[in-house]
Coordinates of C-alpha atoms in Angstrom, one line a residue:
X29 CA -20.3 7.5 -18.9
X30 CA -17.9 9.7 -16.8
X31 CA -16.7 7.6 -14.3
X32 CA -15.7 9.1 -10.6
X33 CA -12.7 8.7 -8.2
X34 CA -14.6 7.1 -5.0
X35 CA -12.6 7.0 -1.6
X36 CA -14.5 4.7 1.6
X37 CA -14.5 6.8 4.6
X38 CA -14.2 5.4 8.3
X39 CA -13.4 7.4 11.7
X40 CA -9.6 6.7 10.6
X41 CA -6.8 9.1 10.1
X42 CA -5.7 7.3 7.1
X43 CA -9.2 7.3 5.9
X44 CA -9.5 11.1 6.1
X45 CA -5.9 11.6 4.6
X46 CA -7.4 9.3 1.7
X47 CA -10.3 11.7 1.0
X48 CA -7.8 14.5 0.5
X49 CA -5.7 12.5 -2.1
X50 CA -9.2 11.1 -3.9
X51 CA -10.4 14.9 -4.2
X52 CA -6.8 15.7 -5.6
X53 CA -6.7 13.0 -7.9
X54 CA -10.4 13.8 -8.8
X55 CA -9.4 17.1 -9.8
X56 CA -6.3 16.0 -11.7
X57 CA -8.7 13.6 -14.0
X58 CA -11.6 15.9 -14.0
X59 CA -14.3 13.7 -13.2
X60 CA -16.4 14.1 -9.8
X61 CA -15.5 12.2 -6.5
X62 CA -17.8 10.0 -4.5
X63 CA -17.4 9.4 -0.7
X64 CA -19.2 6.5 0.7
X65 CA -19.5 5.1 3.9
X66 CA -20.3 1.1 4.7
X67 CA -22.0 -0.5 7.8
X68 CA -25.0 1.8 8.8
X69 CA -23.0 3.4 11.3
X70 CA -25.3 6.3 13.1
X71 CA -22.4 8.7 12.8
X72 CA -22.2 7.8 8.9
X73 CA -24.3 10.9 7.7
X74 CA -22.9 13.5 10.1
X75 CA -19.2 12.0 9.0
X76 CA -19.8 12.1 5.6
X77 CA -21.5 16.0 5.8
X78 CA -17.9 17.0 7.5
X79 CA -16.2 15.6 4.4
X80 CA -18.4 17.4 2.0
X81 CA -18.3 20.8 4.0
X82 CA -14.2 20.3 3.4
X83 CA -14.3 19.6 0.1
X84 CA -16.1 22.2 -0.6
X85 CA -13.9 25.1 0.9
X86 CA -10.7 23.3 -0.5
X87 CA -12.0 22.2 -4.0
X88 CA -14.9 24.6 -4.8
X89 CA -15.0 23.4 -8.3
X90 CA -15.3 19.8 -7.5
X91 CA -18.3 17.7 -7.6
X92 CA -19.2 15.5 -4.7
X93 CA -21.2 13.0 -3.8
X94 CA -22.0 11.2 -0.4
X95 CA -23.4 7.7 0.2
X96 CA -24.1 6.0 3.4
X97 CA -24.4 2.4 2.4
X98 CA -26.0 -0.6 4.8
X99 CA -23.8 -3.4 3.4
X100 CA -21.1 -5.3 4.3
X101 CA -17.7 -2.8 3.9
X102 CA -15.6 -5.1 1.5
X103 CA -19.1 -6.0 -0.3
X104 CA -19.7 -2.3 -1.0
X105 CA -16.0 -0.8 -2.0
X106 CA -15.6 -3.5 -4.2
X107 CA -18.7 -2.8 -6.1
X108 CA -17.7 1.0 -5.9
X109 CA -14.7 0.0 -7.2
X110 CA -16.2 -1.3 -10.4
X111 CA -18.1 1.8 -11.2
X112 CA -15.2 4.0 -10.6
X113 CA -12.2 5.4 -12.2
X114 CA -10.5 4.1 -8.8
X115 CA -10.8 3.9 -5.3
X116 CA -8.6 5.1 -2.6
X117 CA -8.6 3.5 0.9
X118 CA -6.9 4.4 3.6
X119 CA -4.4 2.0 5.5
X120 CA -3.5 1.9 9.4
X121 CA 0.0 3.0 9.8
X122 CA 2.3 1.7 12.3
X123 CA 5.1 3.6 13.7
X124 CA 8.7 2.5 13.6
X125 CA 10.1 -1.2 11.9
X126 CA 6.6 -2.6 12.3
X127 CA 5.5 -0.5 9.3
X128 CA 2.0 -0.3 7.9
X129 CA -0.8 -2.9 8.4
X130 CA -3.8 -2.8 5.3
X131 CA -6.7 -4.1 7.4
X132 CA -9.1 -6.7 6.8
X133 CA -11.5 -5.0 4.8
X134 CA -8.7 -2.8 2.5
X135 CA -7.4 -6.8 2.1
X136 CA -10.7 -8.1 1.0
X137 CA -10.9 -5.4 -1.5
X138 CA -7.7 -4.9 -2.8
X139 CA -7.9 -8.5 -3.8
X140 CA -11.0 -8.7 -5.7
X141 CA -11.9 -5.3 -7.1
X142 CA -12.0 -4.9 -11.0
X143 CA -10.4 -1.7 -11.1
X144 CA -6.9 0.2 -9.7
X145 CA -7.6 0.3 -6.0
X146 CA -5.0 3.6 -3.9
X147 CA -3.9 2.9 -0.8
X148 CA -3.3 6.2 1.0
X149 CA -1.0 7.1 4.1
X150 CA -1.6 10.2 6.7
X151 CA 0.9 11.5 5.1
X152 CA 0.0 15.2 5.9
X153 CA -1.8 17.6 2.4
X154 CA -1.4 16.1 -0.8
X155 CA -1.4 18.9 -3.7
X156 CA -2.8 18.8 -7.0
X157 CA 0.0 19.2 -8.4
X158 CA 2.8 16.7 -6.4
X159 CA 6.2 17.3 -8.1
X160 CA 7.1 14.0 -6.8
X161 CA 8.4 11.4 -9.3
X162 CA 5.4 8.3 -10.1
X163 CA 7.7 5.0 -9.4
X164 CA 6.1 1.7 -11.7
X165 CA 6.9 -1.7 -10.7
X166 CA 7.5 -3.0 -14.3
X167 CA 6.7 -6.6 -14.8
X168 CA 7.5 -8.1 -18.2
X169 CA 4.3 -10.3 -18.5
X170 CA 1.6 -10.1 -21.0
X171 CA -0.8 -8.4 -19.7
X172 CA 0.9 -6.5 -18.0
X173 CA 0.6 -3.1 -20.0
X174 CA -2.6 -2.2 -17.9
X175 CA -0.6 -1.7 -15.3
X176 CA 2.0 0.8 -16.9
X177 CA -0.5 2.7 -19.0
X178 CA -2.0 3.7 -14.9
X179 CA 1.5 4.9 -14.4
X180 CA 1.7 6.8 -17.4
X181 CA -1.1 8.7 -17.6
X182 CA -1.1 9.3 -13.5
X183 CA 3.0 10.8 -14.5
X184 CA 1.0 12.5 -17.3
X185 CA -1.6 13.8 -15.8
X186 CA 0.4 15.4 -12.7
X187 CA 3.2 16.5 -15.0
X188 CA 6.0 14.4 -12.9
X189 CA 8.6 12.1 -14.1
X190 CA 8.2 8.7 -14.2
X191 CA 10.8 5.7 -12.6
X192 CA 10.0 2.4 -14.3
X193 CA 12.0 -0.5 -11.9
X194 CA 12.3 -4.0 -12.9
X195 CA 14.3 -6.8 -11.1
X196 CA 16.0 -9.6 -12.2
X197 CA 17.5 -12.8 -10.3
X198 CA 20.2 -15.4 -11.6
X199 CA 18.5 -19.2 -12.4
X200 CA 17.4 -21.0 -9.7
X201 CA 20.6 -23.2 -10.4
X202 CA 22.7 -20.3 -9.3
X203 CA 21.2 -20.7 -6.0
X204 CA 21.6 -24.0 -5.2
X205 CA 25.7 -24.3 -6.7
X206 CA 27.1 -20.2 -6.5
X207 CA 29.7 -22.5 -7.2
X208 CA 28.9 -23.1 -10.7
X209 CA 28.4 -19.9 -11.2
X210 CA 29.6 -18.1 -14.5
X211 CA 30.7 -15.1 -13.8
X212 CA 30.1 -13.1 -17.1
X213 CA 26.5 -14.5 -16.3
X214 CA 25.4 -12.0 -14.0
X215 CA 26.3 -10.0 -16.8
X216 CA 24.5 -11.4 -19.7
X217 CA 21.1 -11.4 -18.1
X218 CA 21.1 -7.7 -17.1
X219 CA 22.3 -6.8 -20.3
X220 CA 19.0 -8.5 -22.0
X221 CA 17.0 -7.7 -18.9
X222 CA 18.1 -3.6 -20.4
X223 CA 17.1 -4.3 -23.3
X224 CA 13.8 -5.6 -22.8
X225 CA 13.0 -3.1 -20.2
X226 CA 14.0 -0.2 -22.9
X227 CA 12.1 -1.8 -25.4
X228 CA 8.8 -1.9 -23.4
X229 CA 8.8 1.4 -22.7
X230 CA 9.7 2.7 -26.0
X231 CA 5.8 2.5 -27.2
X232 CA 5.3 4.6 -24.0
X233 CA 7.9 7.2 -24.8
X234 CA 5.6 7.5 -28.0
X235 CA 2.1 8.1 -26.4
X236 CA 3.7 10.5 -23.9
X237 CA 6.6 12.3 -25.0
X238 CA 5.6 15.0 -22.0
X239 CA 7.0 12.4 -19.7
X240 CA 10.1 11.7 -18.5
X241 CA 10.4 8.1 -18.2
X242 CA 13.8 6.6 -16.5
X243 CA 14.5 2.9 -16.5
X244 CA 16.2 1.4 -13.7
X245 CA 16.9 -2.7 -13.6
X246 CA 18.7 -3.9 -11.1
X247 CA 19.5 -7.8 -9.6
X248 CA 17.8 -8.4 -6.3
X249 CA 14.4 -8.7 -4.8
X250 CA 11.3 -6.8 -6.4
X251 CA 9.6 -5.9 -2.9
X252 CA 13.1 -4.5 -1.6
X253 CA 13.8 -2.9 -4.8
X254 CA 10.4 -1.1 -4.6
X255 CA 10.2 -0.2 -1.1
X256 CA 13.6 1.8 -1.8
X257 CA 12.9 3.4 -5.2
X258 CA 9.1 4.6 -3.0
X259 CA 11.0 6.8 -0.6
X260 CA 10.3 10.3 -2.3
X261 CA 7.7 8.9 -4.8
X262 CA 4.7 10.6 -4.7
X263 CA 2.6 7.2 -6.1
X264 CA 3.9 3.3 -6.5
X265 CA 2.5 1.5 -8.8
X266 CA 2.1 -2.1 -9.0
X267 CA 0.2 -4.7 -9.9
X268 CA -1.7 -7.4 -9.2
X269 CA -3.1 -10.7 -11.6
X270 CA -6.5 -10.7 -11.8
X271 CA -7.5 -14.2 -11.9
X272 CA -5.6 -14.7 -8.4
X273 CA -8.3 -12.9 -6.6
X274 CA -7.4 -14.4 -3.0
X275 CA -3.7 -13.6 -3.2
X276 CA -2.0 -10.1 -3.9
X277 CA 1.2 -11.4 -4.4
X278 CA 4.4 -10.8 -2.6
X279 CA 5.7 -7.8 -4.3
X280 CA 2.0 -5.5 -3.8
X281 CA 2.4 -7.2 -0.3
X282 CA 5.3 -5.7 0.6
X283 CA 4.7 -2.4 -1.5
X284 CA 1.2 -1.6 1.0
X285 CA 2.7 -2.6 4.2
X286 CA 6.7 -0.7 3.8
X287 CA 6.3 1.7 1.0
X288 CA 5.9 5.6 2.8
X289 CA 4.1 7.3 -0.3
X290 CA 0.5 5.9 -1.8
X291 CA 0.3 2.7 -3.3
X292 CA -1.6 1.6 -6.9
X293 CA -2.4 -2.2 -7.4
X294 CA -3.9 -2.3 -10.9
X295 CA -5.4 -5.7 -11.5
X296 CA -4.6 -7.1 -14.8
X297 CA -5.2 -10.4 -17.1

C-alpha cells in the first residue's frame, strides 16, 4: 500500500505554508498528498478546492486528494497520521523573543500520532530540491534508530548533507560539588561520547554513502544545542518516545517552539 504525505489545512498562514512543504515533500517521496480539513467548517470545501487549484499549477504531476472531515481536529490528524507516510501541520509563529506557539490541536497530535508528524513555518516557498543541510537530534537510546533512519533518507532523498548533534553533560555530582570536579573529566566523557556518536552512524554511512553525514557532540543543553545547529537547516529532526504519549519531552519542546526551519518528531519505542 503506497502511503501519502497528508498535511491538515485551517484559515492559517502556517497552515498554507505547510501545504506547500507537504506537496514538496510529496514529490520528493513520490507518493500522492492528501489535504484534509477537520470540524465541518462551511468554508472547508471552497478552502480545500483553492488548495487543489494550487497544487495543480505548481505540481502538475502530483496527485491530490481533498477531504473535509466532521470530527474532532486532533481526533482526525491523528488517525491521518497513521495512514500516512507523515503529516505536516502548521504552527502559529510569533514574532520577536516570544518565538513560536504549536497550538492545542498540533499539541494533541504531535503527542499521540503513530507516525513522524512536520511542523512547518511560513517561511516563504519551500523547493523540491532545498540545498539546506537536514540537522538530527541524535539520541543514544535503543530504539532510537527510527528516528535517524527519517533523517537519512529525508538527507537522501533531497540530496543535502546531513548534521547529526548529540549532547552530553558532566554527572549529576558535578553539579552539586564543581568543586570536586576532575578536570581531565570533562575530557574523558566527550572523548567516549565521540566515539559512540561515530560508531552509530557508521551503519548509516553504509546504507547511504550519497550522504554526507557530519557529527558534532558538544557539552551543554540538547534544546539549546538544537535550536542553534536549526538556524540554516532546512528540516530538524527529533524525536519523541512513544509510550509517553502525553509528554513530548523537553528537547522536541523546545525544537517546535525556537527552531526557524521545519521540525520532525518521529515517535519511537
Amino acid at each position: 500500500m503506497i502511503r501519502p504525505v497528508t498535511v491538515g489545512l485551517d484559515r492559517s498562514p502556517e497552515s498554507r505554508a505547510a501545504v506547500r512543504w507537504a506537496a514538496c515533500e510529496a514529490v520528493r517521496r513520490n507518493v500522492p498528498l492528501r489535504v484534509v480539513h477537520a470540524g465541518g467548517h462551511p468554508y472547508g470545501d471552497g478552502m480545500l478546492r483553492e488548495a487543489a487549484e494550487e497544487l495543480a499549477a505548481t505540481h502538475p504531476g502530483l496527485t491530490v486528494t481533498t477531504d473535509v472531515a466532521d470530527a474532532p481536529p486532533a481526533e482526525l490528524l491523528v488517525a491521518e497520521a497513521g495512514r500516512s507516510e507523515l503529516l505536516a501541520l502548521g504552527s502559529q509563529g510569533l514574532s520577536g523573543l516570544s518565538g513560536y506557539v504549536v497550538g492545542t490541536v498540533g499539541q494533541a497530535t504531535l503527542a499521540r500520532a503513530t507516525r513522524p508528524v512536520v511542523v512547518v513555518r511560513d517561511g516563504g516557498a519551500p523547493e523540491v530540491r532545498d540545498p539546506r543541510p537536514v540537522v538530527l537530534g541524535l539520541a543514544l537510546r535503543q530504539g532510537a534508530a527510527d528516528v535517524t533512519a527519517f533523517a537519512v533518507e529525508a538527507a537522501q532523498r533531497g540530496g543535502t548533507p546531513l548534521r547529526a548533534v548529540h549532547t552530553w553533560s558532566y554527572p549529576p555530582i558535578y553539579r552539586y560539588a564543581p568543586a570536586a570536579m576532575d578536570p581531565a573529566c570533562g575530557a574523558e566523557i566527550a572523548a567516549g561520547e565521540k566515539h559512540a556518536v561515530a560508531a552509530a552512524m557508521e551503519p548509516w554511512r553504509e546504507k547511504a554513502p550519497g550522504v554526507e553525514i557530519t557529527e558534532e557532540v558538544v557539552a551543554g543543553n540538547a534544546a539549546q544545542a538544537l535550536v542553534d545547529a536549526a538556524a540554516g537547516a532546512g528540516l530538524l529532526v527529533v524525536g519523541r518516545r512513544s509510550h509517553q504519549p502525553a509528554c513530548l519531552g523537553p528537547t522536541a519542546h523546545a525544537a517546535l517552539h525556537h527552531a526557524p526551519c521545519p521540525v520532525a518528531v518521529v515517535p519511537y519505542e
